[in-house]
Tab-separated table of C-alpha atoms in Angstrom:
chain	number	residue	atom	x	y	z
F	948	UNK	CA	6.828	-38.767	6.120
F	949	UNK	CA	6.152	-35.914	8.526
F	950	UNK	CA	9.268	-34.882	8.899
F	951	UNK	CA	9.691	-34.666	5.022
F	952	UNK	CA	6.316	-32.910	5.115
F	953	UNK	CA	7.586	-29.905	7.849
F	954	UNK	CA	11.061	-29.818	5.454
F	955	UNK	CA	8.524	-28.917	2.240
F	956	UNK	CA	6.522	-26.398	4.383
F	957	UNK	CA	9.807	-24.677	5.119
F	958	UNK	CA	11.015	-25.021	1.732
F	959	UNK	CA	8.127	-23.545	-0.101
F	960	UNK	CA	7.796	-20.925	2.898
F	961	UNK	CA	11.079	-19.844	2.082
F	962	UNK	CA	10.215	-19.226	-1.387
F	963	UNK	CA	7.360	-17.017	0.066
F	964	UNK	CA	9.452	-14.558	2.130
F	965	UNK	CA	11.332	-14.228	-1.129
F	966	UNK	CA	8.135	-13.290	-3.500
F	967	UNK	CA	6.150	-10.947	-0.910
F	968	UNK	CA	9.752	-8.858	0.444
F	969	UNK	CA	9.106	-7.591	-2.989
F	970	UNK	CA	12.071	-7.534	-4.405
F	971	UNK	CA	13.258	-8.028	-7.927
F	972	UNK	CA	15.078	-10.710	-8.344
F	973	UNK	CA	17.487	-8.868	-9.876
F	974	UNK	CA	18.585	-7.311	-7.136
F	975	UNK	CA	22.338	-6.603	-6.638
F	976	UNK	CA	23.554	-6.919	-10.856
F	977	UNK	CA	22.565	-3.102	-10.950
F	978	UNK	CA	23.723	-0.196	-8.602
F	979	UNK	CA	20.467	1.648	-8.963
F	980	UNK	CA	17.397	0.648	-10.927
F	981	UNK	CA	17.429	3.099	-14.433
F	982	UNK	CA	15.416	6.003	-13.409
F	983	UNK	CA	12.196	6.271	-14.301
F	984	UNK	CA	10.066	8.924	-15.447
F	985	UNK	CA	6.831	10.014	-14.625
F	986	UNK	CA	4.179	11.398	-17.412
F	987	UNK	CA	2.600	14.291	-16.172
F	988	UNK	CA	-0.229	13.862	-14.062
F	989	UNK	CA	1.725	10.501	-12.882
F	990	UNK	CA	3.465	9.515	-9.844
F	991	UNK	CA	6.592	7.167	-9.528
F	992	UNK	CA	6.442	5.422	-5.391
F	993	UNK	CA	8.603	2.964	-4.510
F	994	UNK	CA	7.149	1.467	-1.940
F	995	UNK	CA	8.762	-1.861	-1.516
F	996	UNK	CA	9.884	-1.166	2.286
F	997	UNK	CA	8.389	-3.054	5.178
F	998	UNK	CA	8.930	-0.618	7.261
F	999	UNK	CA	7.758	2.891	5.947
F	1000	UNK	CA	4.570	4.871	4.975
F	1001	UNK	CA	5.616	7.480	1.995
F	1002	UNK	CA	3.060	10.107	1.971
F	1003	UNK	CA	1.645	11.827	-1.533
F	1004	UNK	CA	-0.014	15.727	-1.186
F	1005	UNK	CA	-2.039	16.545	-4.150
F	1006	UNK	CA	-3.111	20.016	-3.566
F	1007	UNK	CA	1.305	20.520	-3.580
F	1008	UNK	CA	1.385	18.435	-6.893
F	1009	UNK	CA	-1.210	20.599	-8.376
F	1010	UNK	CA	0.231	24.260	-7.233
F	1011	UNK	CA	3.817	22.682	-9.086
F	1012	UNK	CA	1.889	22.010	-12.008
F	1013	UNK	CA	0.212	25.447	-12.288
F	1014	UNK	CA	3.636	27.205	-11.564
F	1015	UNK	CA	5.728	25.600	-14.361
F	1016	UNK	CA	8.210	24.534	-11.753
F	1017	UNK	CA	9.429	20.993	-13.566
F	1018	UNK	CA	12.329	20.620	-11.416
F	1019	UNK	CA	10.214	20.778	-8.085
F	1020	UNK	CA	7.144	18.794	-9.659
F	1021	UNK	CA	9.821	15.868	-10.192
F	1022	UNK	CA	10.939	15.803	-7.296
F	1023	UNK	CA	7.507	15.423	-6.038
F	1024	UNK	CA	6.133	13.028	-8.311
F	1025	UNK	CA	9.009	10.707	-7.959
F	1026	UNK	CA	10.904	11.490	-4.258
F	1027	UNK	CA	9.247	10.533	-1.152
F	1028	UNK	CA	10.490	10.708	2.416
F	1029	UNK	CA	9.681	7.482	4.190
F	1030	UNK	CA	8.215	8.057	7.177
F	1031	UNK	CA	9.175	5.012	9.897
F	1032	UNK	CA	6.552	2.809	11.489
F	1033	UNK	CA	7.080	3.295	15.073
F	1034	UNK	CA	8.297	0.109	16.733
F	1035	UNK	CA	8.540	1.238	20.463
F	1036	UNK	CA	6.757	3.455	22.659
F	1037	UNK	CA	7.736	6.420	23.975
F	1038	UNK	CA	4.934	8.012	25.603
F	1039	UNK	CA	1.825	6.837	27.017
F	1040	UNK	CA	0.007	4.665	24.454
F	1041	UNK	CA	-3.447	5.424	22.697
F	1042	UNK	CA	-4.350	2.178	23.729
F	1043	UNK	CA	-4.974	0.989	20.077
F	1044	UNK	CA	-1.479	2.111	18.031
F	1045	UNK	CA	1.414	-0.648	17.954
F	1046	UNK	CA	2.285	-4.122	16.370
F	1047	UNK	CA	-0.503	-6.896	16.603
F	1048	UNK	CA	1.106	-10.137	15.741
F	1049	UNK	CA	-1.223	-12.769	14.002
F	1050	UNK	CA	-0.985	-16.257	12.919
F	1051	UNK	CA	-2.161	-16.925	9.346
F	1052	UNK	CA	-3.343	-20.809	7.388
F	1053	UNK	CA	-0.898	-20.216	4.810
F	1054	UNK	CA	-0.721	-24.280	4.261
F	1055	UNK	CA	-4.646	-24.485	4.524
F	1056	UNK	CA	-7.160	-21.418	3.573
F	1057	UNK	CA	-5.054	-18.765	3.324
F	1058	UNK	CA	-5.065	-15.421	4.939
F	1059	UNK	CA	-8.761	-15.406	4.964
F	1060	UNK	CA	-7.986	-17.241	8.272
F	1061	UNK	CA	-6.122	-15.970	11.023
F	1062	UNK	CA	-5.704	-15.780	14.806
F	1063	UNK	CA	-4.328	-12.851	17.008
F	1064	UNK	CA	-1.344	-13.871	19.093
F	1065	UNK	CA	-0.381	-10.886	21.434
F	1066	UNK	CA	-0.439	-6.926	20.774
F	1067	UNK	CA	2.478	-4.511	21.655
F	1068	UNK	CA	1.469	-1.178	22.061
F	1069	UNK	CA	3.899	1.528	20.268
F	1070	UNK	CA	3.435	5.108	19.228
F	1071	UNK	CA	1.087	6.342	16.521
F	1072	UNK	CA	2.233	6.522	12.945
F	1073	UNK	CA	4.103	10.107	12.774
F	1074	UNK	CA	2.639	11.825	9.556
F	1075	UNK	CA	3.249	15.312	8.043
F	1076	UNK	CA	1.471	18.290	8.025
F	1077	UNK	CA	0.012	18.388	4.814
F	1078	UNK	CA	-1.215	15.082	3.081
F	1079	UNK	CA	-3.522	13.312	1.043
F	1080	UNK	CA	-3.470	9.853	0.927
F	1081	UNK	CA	-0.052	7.440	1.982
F	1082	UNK	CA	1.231	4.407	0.422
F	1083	UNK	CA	2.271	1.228	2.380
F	1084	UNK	CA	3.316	-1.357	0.247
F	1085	UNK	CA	-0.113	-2.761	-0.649
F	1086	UNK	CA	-1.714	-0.256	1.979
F	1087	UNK	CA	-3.143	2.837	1.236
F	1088	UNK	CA	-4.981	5.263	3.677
F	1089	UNK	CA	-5.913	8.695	3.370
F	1090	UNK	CA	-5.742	11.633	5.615
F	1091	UNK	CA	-9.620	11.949	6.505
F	1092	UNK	CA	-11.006	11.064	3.204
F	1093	UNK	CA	-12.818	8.214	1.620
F	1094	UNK	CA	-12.679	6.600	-1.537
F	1095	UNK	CA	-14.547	5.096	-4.304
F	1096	UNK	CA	-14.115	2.375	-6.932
F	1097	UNK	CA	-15.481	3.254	-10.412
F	1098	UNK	CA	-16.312	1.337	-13.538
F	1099	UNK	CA	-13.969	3.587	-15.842
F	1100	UNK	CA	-10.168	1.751	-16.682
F	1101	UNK	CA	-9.082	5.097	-18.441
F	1102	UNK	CA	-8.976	8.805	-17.399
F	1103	UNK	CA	-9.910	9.363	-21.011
F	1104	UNK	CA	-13.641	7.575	-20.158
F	1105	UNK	CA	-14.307	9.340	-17.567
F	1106	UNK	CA	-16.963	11.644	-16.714
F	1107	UNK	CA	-14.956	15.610	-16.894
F	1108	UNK	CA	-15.270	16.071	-13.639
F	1109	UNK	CA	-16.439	14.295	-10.207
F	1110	UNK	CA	-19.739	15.550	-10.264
F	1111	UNK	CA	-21.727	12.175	-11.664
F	1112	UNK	CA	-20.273	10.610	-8.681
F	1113	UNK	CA	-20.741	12.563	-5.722
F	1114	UNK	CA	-24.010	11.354	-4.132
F	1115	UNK	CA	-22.024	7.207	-4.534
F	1116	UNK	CA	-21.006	5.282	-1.589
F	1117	UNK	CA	-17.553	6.579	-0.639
F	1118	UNK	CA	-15.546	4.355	1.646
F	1119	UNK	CA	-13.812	6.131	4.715
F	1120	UNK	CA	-10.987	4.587	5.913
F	1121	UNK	CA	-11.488	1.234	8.282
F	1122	UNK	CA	-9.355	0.480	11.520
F	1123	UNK	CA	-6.875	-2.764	10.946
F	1124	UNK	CA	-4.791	-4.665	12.600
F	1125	UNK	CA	-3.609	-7.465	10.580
F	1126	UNK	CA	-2.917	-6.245	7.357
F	1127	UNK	CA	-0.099	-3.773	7.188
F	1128	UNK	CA	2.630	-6.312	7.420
F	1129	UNK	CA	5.702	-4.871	8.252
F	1130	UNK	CA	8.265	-7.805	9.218
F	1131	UNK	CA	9.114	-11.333	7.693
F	1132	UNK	CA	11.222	-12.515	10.260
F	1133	UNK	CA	8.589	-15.259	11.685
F	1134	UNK	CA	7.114	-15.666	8.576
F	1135	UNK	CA	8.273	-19.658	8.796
F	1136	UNK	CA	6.104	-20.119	11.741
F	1137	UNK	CA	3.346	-18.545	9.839
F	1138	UNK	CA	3.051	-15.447	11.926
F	1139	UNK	CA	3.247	-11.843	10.778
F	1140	UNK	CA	3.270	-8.707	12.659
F	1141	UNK	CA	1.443	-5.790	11.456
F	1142	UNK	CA	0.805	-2.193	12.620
F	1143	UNK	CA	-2.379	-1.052	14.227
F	1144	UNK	CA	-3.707	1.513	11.833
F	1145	UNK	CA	-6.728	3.034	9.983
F	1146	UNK	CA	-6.705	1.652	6.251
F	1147	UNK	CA	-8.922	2.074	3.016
F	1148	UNK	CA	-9.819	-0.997	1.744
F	1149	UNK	CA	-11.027	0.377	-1.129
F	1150	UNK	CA	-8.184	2.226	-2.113
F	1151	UNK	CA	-6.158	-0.606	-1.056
F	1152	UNK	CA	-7.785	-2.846	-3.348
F	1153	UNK	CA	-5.905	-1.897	-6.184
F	1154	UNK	CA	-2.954	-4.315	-5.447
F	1155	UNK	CA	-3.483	-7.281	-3.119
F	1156	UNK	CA	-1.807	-10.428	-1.885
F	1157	UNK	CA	-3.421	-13.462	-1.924
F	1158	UNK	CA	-2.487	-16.957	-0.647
F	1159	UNK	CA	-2.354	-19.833	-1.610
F	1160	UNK	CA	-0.828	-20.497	-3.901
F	1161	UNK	CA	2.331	-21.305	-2.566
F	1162	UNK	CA	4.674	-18.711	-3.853
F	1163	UNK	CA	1.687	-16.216	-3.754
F	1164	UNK	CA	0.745	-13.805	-6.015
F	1165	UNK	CA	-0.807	-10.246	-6.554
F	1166	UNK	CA	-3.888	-9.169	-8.281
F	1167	UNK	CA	-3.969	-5.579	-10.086
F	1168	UNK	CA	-6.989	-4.006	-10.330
F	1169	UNK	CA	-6.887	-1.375	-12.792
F	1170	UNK	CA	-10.149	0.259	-12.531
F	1171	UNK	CA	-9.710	3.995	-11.957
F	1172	UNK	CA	-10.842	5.215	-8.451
F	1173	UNK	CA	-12.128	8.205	-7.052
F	1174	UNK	CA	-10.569	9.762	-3.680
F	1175	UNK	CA	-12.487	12.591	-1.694
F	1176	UNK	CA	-10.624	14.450	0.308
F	1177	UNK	CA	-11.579	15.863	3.823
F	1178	UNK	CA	-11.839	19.435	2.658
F	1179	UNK	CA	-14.473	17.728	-0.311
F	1180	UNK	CA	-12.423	18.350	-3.173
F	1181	UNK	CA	-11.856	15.252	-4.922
F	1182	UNK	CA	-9.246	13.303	-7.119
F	1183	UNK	CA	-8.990	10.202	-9.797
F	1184	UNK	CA	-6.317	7.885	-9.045
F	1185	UNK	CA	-5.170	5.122	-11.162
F	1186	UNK	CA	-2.722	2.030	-10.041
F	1187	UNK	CA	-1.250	1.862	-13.861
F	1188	UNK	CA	1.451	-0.991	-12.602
F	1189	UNK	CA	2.946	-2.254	-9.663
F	1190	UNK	CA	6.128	-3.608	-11.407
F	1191	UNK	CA	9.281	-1.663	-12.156
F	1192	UNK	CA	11.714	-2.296	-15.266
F	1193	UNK	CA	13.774	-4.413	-13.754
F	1194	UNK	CA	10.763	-6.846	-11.691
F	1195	UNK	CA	10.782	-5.123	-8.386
F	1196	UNK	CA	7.053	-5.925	-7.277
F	1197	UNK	CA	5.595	-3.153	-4.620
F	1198	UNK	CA	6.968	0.051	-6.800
F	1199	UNK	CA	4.056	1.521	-7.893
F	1200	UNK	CA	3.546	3.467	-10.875
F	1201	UNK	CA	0.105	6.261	-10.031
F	1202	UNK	CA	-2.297	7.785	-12.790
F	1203	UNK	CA	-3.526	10.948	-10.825
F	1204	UNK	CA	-5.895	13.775	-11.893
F	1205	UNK	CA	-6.639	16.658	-9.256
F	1206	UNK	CA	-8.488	18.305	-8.942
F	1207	UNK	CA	-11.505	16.358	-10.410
């Protein structure tokens, strides 16, 4: 009976590194997905990768906008450059930055219970020059700003601008350490490595994983949030839908208004 117990566990464990890789299951009839494209004032991420941060610069978005360049604003709203989570070290280390490897309950309460198992420090997440907030599969942190959730689900409720909500609550971002997954490969013995980083788990919010169930699923929020950047201008953003055409989960489809 045990034994037939462990074989189950691994069974339906399996079928959970297939549902969170997020990938369609699809995958492999088609070359490419069809190509999708964005509304204006809309961004197109795939963000399915494990292993990448893609990074999103309003103030750029906006100055495409203004100049009528469609060719460039496409390329924007729909191309971005992963940037690699670093998986070695090659300096001396912050003392914080690098993979912290946790065990999770996956067969009991979920990932509302975990355990750290070890810490390997690595290099700090590389970023560019000019950014606003970056997309991790269900991560999201912003370059010095903090975020707020709203009541609104449309752009077309809102208030005209940002002003009704500047004296609120807003959430910087929070260190964690246990949350940006970015590996499956122990996932049968219930352990997951994730990166060391500063998150906003407000912004994140918008898309989350949740176990059990056994295969897990995602909840959408579809509330419409408010960022504010570190130079206090501010932005709406909306998660419109986390699915693409063809059922890849994790490619996220972005209702954006800048400025606000």
């Amino acid at each position: 009976m045990i034994r037939l117990k462990r074989h189950i566990h691994a069974a339906a464990f399996a079928m959970l590194t297939i549902v969170t890789s997020c990938e369609g299951i699809m995958d492999g009839i088609y070359d490419s997905p069809p190509e999708i494209i964005p509304a204006r004032g809309q961004l197109i991420v795939d963000a399915r990768s494990w292993t990448d941060w893609y990074y999103i610069d309003l103030p750029l978005l906006h100055r495409l906008t203004e100049s009528g360049d469609t060719a460039a604003l496409y390329e924007a709203q729909t191309k971005h450059q992963p940037w690699a989570i670093p998986m070695t070290l090659t300096g001396e280390s912050d003392g914080r930055s690098g993979q912290y490897l946790y065990w999770f309950d996956v067969w009991g309460e979920g990932l509302k219970r975990n355990e750290f198992r070890s810490f390997t420090p690595c290099d700090a997440q590389p970023e560019p020059d000019e950014w606003s907030f970056a997309i991790h599969r269900d991560n999201v942190r912003t370059n010095g700003g903090a975020a707020l959730r709203t009541e609104y689900t449309s752009f077309a409720d809102m208030p005209p601008t940002s002003e009704p909500f500047r004296d609120m609550a807003f959430e910087p971002d929070q260190w964690s350490e246990n949350e940006v997954w970015d590996s499956q490969e122990q996932m049968l013995l219930c352990l997951v490595p994730s990166q060391g980083i500063k998150t906003n788990k407000v912004l994140s919010s918008w898309l989350q994983l949740y176990i059990p169930p056994i295969p897990p699923g995602f909840t959408h929020d579809s509330h419409v949030f408010v960022l504010r950047l570190k130079d206090n201008t501010y932005a709406a953003l909306q998660l419109a839908n986390y699915i693409s055409s063809e059922g890849d989960k994790c490619w996220l489809t972005i209702n954006y208004k800048y400025p606000y």
